[in-house]
Coordinates of C-alpha atoms in Angstrom, one line a residue:
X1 CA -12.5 -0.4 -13.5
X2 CA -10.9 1.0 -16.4
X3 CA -8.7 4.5 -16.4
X4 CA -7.4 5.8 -19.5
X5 CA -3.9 8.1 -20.4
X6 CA -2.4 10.0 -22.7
X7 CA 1.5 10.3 -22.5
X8 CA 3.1 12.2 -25.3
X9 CA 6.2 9.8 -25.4
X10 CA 7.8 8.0 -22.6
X11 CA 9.6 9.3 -19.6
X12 CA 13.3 9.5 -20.4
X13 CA 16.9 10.1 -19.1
X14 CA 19.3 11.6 -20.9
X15 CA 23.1 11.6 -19.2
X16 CA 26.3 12.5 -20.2
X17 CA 29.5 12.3 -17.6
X18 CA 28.4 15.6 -15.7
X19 CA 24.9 16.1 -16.2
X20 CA 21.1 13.9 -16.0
X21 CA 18.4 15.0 -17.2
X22 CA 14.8 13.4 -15.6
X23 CA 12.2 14.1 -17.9
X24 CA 8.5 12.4 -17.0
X25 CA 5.7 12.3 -19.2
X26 CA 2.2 13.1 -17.8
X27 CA -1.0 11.9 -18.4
X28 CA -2.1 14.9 -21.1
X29 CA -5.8 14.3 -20.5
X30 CA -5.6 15.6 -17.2
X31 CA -5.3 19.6 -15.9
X32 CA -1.6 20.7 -16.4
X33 CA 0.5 19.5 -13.7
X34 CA 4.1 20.6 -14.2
X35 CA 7.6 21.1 -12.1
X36 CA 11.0 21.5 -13.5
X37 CA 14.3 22.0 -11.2
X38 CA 17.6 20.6 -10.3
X39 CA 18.0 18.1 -7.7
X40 CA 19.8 19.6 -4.5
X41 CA 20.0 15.9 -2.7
X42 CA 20.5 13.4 -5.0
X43 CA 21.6 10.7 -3.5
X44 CA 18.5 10.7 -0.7
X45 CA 16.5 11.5 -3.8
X46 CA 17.6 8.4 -5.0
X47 CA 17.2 6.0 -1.9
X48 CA 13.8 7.1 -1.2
X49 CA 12.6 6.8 -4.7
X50 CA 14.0 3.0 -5.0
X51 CA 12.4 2.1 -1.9
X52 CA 8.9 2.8 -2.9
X53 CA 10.2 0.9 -6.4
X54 CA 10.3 -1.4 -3.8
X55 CA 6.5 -1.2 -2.9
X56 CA 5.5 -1.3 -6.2
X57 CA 7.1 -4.5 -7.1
X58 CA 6.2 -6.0 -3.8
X59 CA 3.8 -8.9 -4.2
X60 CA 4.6 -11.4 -1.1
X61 CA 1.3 -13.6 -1.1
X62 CA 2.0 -17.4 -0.8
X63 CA 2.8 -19.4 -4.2
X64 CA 2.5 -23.0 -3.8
X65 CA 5.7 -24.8 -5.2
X66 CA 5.0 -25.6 -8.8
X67 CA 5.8 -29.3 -8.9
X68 CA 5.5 -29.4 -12.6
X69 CA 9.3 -30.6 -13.3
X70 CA 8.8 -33.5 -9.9
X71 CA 6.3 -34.9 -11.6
X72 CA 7.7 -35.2 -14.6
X73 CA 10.9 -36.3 -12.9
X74 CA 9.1 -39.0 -10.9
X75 CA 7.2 -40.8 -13.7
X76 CA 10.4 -41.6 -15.7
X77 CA 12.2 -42.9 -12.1
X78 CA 9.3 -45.2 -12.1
X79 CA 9.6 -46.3 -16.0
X80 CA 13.5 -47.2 -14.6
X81 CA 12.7 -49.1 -11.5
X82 CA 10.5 -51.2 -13.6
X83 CA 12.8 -51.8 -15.9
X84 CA 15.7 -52.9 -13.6
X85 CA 13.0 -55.3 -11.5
X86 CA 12.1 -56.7 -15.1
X87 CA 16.0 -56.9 -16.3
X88 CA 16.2 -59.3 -13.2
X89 CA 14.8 -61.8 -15.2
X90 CA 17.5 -63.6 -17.1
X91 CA 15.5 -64.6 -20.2
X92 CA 14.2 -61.5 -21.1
X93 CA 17.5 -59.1 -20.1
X94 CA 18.6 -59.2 -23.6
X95 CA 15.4 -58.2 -25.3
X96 CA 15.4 -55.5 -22.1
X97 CA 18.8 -53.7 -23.4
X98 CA 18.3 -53.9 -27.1
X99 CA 15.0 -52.1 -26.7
X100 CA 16.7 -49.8 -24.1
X101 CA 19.3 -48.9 -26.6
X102 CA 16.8 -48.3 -29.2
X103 CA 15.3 -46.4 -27.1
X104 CA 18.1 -44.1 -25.8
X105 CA 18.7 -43.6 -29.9
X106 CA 15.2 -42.1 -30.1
X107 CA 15.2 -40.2 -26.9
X108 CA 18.6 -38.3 -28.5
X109 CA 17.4 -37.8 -31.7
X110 CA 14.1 -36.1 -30.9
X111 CA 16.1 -34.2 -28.1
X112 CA 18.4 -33.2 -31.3
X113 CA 15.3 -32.3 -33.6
X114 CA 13.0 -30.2 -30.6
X115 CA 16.2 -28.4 -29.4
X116 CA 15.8 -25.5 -31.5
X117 CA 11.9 -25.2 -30.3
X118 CA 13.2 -25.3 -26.8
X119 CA 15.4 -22.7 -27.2
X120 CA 13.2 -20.9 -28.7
X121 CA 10.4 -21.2 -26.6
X122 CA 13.0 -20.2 -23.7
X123 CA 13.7 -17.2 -25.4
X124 CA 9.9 -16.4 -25.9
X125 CA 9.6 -16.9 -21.8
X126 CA 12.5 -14.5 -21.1
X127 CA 10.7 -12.1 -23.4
X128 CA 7.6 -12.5 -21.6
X129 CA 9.0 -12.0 -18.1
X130 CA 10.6 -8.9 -19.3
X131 CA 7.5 -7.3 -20.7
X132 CA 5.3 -8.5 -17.7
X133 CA 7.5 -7.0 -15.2
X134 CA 6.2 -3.3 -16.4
X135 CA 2.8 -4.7 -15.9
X136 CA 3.8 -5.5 -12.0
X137 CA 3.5 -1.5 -12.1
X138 CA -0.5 -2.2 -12.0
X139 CA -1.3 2.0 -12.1
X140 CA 1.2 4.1 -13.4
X141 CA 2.7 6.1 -9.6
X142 CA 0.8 9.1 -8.9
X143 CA 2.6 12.1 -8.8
X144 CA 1.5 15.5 -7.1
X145 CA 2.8 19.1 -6.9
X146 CA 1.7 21.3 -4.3
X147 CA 3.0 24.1 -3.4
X148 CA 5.4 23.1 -0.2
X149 CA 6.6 19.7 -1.9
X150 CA 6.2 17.2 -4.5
X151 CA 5.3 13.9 -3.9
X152 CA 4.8 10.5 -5.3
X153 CA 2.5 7.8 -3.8
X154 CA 2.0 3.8 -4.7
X155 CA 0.7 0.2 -4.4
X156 CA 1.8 -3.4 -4.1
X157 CA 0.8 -5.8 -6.4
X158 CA -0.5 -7.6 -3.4
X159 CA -2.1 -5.0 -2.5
X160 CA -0.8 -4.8 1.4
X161 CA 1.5 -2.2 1.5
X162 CA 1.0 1.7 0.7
X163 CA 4.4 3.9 0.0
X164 CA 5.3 8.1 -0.7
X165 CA 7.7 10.2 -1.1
X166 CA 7.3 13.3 -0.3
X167 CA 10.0 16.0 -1.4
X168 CA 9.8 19.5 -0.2
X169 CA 11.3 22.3 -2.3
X170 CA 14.7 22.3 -0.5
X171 CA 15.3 19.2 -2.0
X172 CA 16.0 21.2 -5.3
X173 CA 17.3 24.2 -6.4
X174 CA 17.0 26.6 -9.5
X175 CA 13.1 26.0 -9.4
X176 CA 11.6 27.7 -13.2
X177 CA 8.2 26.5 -12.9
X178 CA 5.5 24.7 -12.1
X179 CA 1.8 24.2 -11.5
X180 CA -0.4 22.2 -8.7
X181 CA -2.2 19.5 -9.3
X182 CA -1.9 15.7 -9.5
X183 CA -1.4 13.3 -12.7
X184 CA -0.4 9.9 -13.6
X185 CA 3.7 9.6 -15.0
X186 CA 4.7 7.1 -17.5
X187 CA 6.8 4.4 -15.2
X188 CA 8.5 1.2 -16.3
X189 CA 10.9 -0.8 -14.7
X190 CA 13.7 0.2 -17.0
X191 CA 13.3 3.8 -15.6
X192 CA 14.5 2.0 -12.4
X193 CA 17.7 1.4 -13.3
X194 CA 17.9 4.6 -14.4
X195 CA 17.7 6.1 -11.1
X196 CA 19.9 3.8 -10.1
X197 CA 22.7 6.1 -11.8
X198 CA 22.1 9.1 -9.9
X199 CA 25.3 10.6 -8.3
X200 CA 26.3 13.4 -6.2
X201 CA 28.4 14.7 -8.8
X202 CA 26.2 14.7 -11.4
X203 CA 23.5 18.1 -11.7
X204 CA 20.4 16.2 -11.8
X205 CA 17.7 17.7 -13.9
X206 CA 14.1 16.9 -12.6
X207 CA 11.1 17.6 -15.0
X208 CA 8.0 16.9 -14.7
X209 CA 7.1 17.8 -18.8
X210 CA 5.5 20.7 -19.2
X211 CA 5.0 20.8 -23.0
X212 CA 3.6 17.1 -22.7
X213 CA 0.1 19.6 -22.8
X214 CA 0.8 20.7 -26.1
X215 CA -1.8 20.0 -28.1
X216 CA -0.4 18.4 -31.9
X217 CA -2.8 18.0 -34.1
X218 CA -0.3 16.8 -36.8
X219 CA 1.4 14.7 -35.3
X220 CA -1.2 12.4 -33.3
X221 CA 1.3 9.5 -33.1
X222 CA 3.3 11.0 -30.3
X223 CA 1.0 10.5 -28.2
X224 CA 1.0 6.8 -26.3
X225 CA -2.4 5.6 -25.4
X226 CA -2.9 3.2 -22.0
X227 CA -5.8 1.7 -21.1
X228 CA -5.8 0.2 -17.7
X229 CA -8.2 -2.3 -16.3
X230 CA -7.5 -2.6 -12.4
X231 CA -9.3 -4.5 -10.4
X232 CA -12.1 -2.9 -7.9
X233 CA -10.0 -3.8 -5.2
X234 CA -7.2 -2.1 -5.9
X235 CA -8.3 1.2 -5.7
X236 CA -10.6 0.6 -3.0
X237 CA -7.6 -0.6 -0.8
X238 CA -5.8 2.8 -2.2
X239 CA -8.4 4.7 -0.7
X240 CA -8.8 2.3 2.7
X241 CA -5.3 3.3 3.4
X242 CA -5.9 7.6 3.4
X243 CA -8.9 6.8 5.8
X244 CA -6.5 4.5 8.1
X245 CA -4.0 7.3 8.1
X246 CA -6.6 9.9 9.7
X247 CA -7.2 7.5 12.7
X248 CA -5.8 7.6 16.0
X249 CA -2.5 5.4 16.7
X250 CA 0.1 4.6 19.0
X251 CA 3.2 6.9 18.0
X252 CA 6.6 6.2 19.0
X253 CA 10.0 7.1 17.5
X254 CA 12.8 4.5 16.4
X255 CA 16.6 5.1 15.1
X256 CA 18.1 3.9 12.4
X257 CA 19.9 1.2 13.8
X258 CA 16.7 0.1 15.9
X259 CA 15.5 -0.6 12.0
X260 CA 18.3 -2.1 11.1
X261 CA 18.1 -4.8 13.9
X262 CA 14.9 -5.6 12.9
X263 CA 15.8 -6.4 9.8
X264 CA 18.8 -8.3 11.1
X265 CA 17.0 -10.8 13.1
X266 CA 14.1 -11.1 10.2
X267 CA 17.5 -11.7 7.7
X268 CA 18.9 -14.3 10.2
X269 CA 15.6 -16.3 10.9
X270 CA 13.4 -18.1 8.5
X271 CA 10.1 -19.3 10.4
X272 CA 8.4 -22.9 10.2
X273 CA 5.4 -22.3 12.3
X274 CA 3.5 -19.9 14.0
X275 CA 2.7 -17.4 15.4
X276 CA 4.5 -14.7 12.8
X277 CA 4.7 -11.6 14.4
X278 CA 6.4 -8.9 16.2
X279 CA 5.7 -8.1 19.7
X280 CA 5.6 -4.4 20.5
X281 CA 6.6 -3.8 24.2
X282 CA 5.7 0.0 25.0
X283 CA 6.3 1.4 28.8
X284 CA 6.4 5.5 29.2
X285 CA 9.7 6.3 29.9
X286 CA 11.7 3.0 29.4
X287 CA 12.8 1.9 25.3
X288 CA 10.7 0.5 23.4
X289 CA 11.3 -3.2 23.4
X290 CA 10.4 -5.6 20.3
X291 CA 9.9 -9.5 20.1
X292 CA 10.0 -11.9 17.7
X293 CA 7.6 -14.9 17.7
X294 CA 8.2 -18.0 17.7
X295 CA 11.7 -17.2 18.6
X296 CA 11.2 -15.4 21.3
X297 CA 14.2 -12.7 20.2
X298 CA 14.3 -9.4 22.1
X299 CA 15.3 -6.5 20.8
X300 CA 15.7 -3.7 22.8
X301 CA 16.2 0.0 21.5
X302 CA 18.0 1.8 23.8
X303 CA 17.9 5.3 22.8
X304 CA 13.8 5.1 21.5
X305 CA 11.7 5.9 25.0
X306 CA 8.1 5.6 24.2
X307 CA 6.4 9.0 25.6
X308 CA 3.2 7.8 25.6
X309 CA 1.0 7.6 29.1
X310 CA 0.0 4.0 28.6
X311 CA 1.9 1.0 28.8
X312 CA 0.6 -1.0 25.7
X313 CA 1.8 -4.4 23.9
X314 CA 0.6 -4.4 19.8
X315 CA 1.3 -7.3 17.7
X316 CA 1.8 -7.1 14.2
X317 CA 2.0 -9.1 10.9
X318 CA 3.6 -9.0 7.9
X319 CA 6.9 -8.5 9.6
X320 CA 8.7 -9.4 6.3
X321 CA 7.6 -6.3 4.4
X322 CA 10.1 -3.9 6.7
X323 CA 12.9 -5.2 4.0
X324 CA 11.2 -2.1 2.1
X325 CA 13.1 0.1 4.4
X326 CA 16.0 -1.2 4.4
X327 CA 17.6 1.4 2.1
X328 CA 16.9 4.4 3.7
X329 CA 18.4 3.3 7.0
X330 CA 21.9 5.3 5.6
X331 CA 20.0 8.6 5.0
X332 CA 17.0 9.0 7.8
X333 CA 17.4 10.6 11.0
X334 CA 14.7 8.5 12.1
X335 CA 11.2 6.9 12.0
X336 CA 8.4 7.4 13.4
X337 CA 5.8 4.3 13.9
X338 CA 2.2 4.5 14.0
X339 CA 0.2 1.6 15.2
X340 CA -3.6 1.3 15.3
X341 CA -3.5 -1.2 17.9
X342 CA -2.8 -5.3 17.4
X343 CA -3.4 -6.5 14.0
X344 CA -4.2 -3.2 12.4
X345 CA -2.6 -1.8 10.1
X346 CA 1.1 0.2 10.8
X347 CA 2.6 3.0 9.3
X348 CA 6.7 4.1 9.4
X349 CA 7.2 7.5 8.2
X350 CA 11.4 8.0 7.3
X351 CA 12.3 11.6 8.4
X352 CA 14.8 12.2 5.9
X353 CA 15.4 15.9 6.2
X354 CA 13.8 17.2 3.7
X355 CA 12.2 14.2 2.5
X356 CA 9.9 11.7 3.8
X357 CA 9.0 8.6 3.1
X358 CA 5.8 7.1 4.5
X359 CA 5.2 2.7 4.5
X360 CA 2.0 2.0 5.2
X361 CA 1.1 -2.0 5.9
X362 CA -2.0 -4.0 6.5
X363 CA -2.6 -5.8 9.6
X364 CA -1.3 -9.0 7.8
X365 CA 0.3 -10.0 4.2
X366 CA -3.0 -11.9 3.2
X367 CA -5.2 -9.2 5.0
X368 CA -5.1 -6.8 2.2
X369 CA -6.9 -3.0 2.5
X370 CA -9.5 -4.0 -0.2
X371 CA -11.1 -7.0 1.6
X372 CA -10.9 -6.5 5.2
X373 CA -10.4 -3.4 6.8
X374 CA -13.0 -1.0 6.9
X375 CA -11.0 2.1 8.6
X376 CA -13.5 4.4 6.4
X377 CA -16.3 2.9 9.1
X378 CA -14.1 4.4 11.6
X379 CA -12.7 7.6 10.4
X380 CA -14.9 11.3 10.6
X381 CA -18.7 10.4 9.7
X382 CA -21.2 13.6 9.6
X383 CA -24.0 14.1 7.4
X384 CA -23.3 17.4 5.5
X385 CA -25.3 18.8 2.3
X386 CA -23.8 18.8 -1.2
X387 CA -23.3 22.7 -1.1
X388 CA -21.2 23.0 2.5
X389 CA -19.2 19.7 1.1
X390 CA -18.5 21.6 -2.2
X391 CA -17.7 24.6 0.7
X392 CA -15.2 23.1 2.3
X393 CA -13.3 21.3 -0.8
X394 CA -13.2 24.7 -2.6
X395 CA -11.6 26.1 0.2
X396 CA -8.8 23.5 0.5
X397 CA -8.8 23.9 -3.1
X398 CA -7.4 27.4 -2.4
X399 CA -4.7 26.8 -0.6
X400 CA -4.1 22.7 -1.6
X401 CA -3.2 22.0 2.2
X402 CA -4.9 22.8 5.5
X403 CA -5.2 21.8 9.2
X404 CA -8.9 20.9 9.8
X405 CA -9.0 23.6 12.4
X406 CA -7.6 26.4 10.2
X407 CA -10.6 25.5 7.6
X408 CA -13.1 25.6 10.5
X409 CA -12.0 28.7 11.3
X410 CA -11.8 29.8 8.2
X411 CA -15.0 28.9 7.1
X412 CA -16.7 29.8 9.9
X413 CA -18.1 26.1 10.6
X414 CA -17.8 23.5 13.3
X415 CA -14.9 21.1 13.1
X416 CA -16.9 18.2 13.3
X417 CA -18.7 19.3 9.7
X418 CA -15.2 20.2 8.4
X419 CA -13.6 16.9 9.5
X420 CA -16.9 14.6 8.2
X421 CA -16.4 16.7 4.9
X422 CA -12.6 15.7 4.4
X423 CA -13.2 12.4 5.9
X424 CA -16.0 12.0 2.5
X425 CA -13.6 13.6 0.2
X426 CA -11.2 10.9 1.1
X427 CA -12.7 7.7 0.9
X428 CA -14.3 9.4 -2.7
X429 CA -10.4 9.8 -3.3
X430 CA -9.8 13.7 -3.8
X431 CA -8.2 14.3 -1.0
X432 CA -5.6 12.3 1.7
X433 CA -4.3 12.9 4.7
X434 CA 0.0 13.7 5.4
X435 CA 0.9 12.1 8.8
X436 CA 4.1 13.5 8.4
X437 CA 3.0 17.0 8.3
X438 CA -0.4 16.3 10.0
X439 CA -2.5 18.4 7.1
X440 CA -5.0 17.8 4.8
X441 CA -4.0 17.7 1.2
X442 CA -6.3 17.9 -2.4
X443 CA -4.9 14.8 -4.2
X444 CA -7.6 13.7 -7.2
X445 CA -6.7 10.3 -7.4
X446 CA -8.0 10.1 -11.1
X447 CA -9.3 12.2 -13.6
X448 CA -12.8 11.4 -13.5
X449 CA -15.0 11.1 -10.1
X450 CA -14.4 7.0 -8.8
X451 CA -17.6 5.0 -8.9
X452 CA -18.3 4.8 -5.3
X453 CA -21.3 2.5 -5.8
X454 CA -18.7 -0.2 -7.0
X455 CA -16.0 0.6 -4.4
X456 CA -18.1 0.2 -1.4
X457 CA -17.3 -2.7 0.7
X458 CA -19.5 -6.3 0.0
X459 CA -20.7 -6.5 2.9
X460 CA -24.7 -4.7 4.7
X461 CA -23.2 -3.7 7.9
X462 CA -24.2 0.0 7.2
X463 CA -27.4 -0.8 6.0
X464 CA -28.3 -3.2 8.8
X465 CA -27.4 -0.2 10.7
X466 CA -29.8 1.9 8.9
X467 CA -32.5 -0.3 9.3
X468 CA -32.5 -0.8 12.8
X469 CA -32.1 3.1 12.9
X470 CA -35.5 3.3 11.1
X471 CA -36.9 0.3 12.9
X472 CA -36.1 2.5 16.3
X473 CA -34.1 -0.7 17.7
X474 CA -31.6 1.4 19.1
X475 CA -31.3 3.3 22.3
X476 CA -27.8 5.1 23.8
X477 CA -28.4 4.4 27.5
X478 CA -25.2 6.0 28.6
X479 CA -23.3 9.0 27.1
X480 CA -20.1 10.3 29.6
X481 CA -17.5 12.7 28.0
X482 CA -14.2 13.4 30.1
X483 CA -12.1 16.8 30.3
X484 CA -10.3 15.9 27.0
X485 CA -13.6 15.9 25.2
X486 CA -13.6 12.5 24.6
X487 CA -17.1 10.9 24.8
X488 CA -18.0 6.9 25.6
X489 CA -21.3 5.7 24.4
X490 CA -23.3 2.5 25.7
X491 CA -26.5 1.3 24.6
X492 CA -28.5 -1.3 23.3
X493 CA -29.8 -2.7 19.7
X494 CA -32.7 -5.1 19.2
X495 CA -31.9 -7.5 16.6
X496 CA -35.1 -9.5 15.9
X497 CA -35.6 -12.0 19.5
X498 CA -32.1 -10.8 20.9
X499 CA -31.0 -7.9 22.5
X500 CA -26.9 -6.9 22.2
X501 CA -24.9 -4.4 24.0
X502 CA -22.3 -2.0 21.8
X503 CA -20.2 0.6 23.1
X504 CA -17.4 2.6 21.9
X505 CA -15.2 5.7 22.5
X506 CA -15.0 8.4 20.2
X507 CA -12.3 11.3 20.6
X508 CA -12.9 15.5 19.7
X509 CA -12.5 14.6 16.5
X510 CA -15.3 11.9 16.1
X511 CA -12.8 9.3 15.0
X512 CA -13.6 6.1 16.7
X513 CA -10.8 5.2 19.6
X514 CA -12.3 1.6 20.5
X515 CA -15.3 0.0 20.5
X516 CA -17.2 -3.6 21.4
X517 CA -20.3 -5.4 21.2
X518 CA -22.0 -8.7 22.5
X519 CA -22.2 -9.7 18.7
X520 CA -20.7 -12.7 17.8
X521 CA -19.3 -10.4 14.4
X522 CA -17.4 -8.7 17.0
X523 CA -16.5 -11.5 19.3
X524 CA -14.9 -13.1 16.0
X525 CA -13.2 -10.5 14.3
X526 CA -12.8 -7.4 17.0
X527 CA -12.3 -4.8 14.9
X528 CA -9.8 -6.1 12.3
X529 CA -12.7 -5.8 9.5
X530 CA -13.8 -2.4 11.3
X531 CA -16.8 -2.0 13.4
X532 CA -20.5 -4.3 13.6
X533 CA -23.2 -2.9 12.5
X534 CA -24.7 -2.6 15.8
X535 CA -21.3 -0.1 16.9
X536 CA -22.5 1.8 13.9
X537 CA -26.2 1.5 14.8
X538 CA -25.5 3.7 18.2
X539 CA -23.1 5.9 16.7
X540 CA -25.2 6.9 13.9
X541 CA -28.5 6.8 17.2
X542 CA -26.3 9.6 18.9
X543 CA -25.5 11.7 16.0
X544 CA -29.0 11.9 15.5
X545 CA -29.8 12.8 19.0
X546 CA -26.9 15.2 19.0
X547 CA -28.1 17.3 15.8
X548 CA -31.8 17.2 16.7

């Protein structure tokens, strides 16, 4: 999938001993997007940025050793043993050394003639590194002003690991201007270390580059052209992680410290077998209590109660990626987990005053968004028309943010159409969902409307859903809803001779809380790779039944 920008120059920093100036290009082919002011909080401003630097560098899937050099290493300790096992031999010793010293002449002289080439080709691989690194950047960070905050939002290399900033407007000061919308900024690795220079003591300029949608005729060359060609997966993990983020989870608050332990006992440790993961140990009213396989470590957070109502144990994956946090342990007040339940995907929001940053992680490292999780299965699902879709996305249009309620009411609609239309607009990447705030945000992830066709998941579970649907295989034999409007659904689905038995719980908000089946889909993967087909099946059965 290929997404082209326009930047008229590169983003630059221009310091002096009291003053920094940030000024970011944006992509000029999109609607102007534009913020200028002083930053009131540098140095959190800094952290926070660095650590989703952090994400975007982060590529932690397994590289086998490269055993090139061994190799090489172990032919010519071969060539030797030979050649002492045939310098045993008394008569032909002599002839053995004189051809040895020979060759140790030739071996130094062509070392002496390709030593130039080797320097240079060293030279020409530093280079290389250097220049690939800004590619490890695979889309430029998307940037958005709205009118409470600004924030910036990214993704691993590897694809497993979602970060944002989020910066609301107390975080500067001396605003002049600016206007809503999202774009791409021109990012490289040496703008990094830039940030890296921010002080307190310095008045930090931040500009989002307002006259980089001045239009120059004349001067066409001040304009940089990138083309991008990123992988289908990429983006269709991007989106897999907004429609994880409207789900249901586990939530629970940690300090600082509790953080900082973790990443202790992960510093201290280096695992040589399995199992790999982290133990989450959740009573009401007692701390939250974390263990460390295969150790066995207990880590026990003293001043973090879980509130919940449950007692639950999740397990999670991909413990390594919590280095990500490390610096903003100094700064937050606190952080707030989210779990979808054991080997789902996790999300740690860093309450930094008035800045947030949000880590988002896939169930595992090598379970990436893109090829496994289907949490767009699982969000909102109501079929709306075009026009009441168009409806509702003008409307949050209006006002960039919104609480699906406040649109319902708004609109005069039902909150199930709202919520199916948002839950659409966010798998077709126009809109996301903020945990921290709990809204619903526009946020066009790229200029022109994503190829859905192409980022739908490889796999027929939807439309083996459809056809039993039209094949009237289905039946819902069992519908009970509790004071808390939450409804479970049983029933059956015949699949050519066999007959299985899904059922699942959906909450007010038609976002699915669990779910199982007789399937052996299911019995294999639960609901790691989201729901069977015949889960959807009798969820799309009762909808039907439900709207006539």
């Amino acid at each position: 999938m290929e997404f082209n920008y326009s930047y008229k120059g590169n983003t630059a920093i221009n310091e002096n001993g009291t003053n920094t100036q940030m000024s970011f290009s944006p992509d000029t082919k999109r609607p102007p997007t534009y913020f200028i002011g002083e930053l009131r909080q540098n140095v959190a401003f800094r952290e926070a940025i660095s650590a989703l630097h952090r994400v975007v560098v982060s590529d932690l899937r397994f590289k086998p050793k490269d055993r090139t050099a061994y190799k090489e290493w172990r032919a010519k300790q071969d060539e030797l043993d030979w050649q002492i096992i045939a310098a045993q031999d008394k008569e032909v010793s002599g002839k053995i050394q004189q051809l040895q010293t020979e060759l140790d002449e030739l071996n130094r002289r062509n070392s002496s003639r390709l030593s130039p080439y080797y320097r240079a080709q060293n030279k020409f691989y530093k280079y290389l590194y250097k220049r690939d690194y800004d590619a490890w950047f695979v889309l430029d960070p998307v940037i958005t002003v709205h009118p409470d905050e600004v924030f910036f939002e990214c993704f691993s290399q590897d694809e497993s690991s979602y970060g944002r900033v989020s910066a609301n407007y107390e975080v500067f000061e001396n605003i002049s201007e600016f206007a809503c919308g999202t774009t791409n900024i021109d990012y490289s690795a040496a703008l990094y270390d830039e940030f890296q220079k921010i002080r307190s003591y310095k008045t930090t300029q931040f500009q989002i580059d307002p006259s980089g949608f001045e239009v120059q005729t004349t001067q066409e060359e001040a304009f940089k052209e990138v083309k991008i060609d990123l992988p289908d997966s990429w983006v269709r993990g991007f989106l897999q992680v907004s429609s994880a983020m409207s789900l249901p989870t586990i939530q629970f608050d940690l300090q600082p410290m509790d953080i900082h332990n973790l990443c202790f006992v992960l510093r201290r440790h280096k695992e040589k077998k399995g199992p790999r993961s982290m133990r989450y140990h959740l009573k009401p009213g007692e701390p939250v209590r974390v263990i460390f396989e295969p150790w066995e470590i207990e880590i026990v957070c003293p001043r973090s109660i879980y509130l919940g109502t449950s007692e639950q144990i999740v397990r999670v994956w991909g413990r390594r990626r919590l280095h990500i946090l490390e610096r903003l342990i100094p700064i937050a007040k606190k952080f707030t987990v989210h779990l979808l339940g054991t080997g789902m995907p996790s999300f740690y929001v860093a309450d930094l005053g008035d800045m947030s940053f949000t880590l988002g992680l896939s169930g595992w490292t090598a379970n990436d968004w893109s090829q496994s999780g289907n949490f767009d299965l699982m969000a909102p699902r109501a079929d709306v028309d075009e026009w009441t879709q168009k409806q509702v996305f003008e409307a949050l249009r209006e006002n960039w943010l919104e609480t699906p309620d406040s649109l319902a009411q708004r609109l005069n609609m039902s909150r199930t159409v709202v919520l199916g239309v948002l839950g659409a607009y966010t798998q077709a990447g126009r809109a996301i969902y903020d945990l921290n705030k709990g809204v619903y945000r526009v946020r066009e992830l790229s200029r022109e409307p994503l190829p859905m066709e192409r980022l739908r998941f490889a796999n027929d579970r939807e439309d083996n859903a459809t056809r039993f649907l039209n094949a009237n295989a289905v039946r819902v034999t069992a519908v009970t809803q509790d004071s808390a409007k939450t409804i479970i659904l049983q029933g059956t689905v015949e699949d050519k001779d066999k007959t299985y038995n899904p059922s699942l719980t959906v909450d007010a908000d038609e976002r699915m809380l669990k779910a199982e089946c007789t399937c052996n889909w299911y019995q294999q993967n639960k609901l790691y790779k989201g729901p069977c087909e015949h889960i959807l099946a009798l969820r799309m059965q009762y909808a039907r039944q439900v709207n006539g």
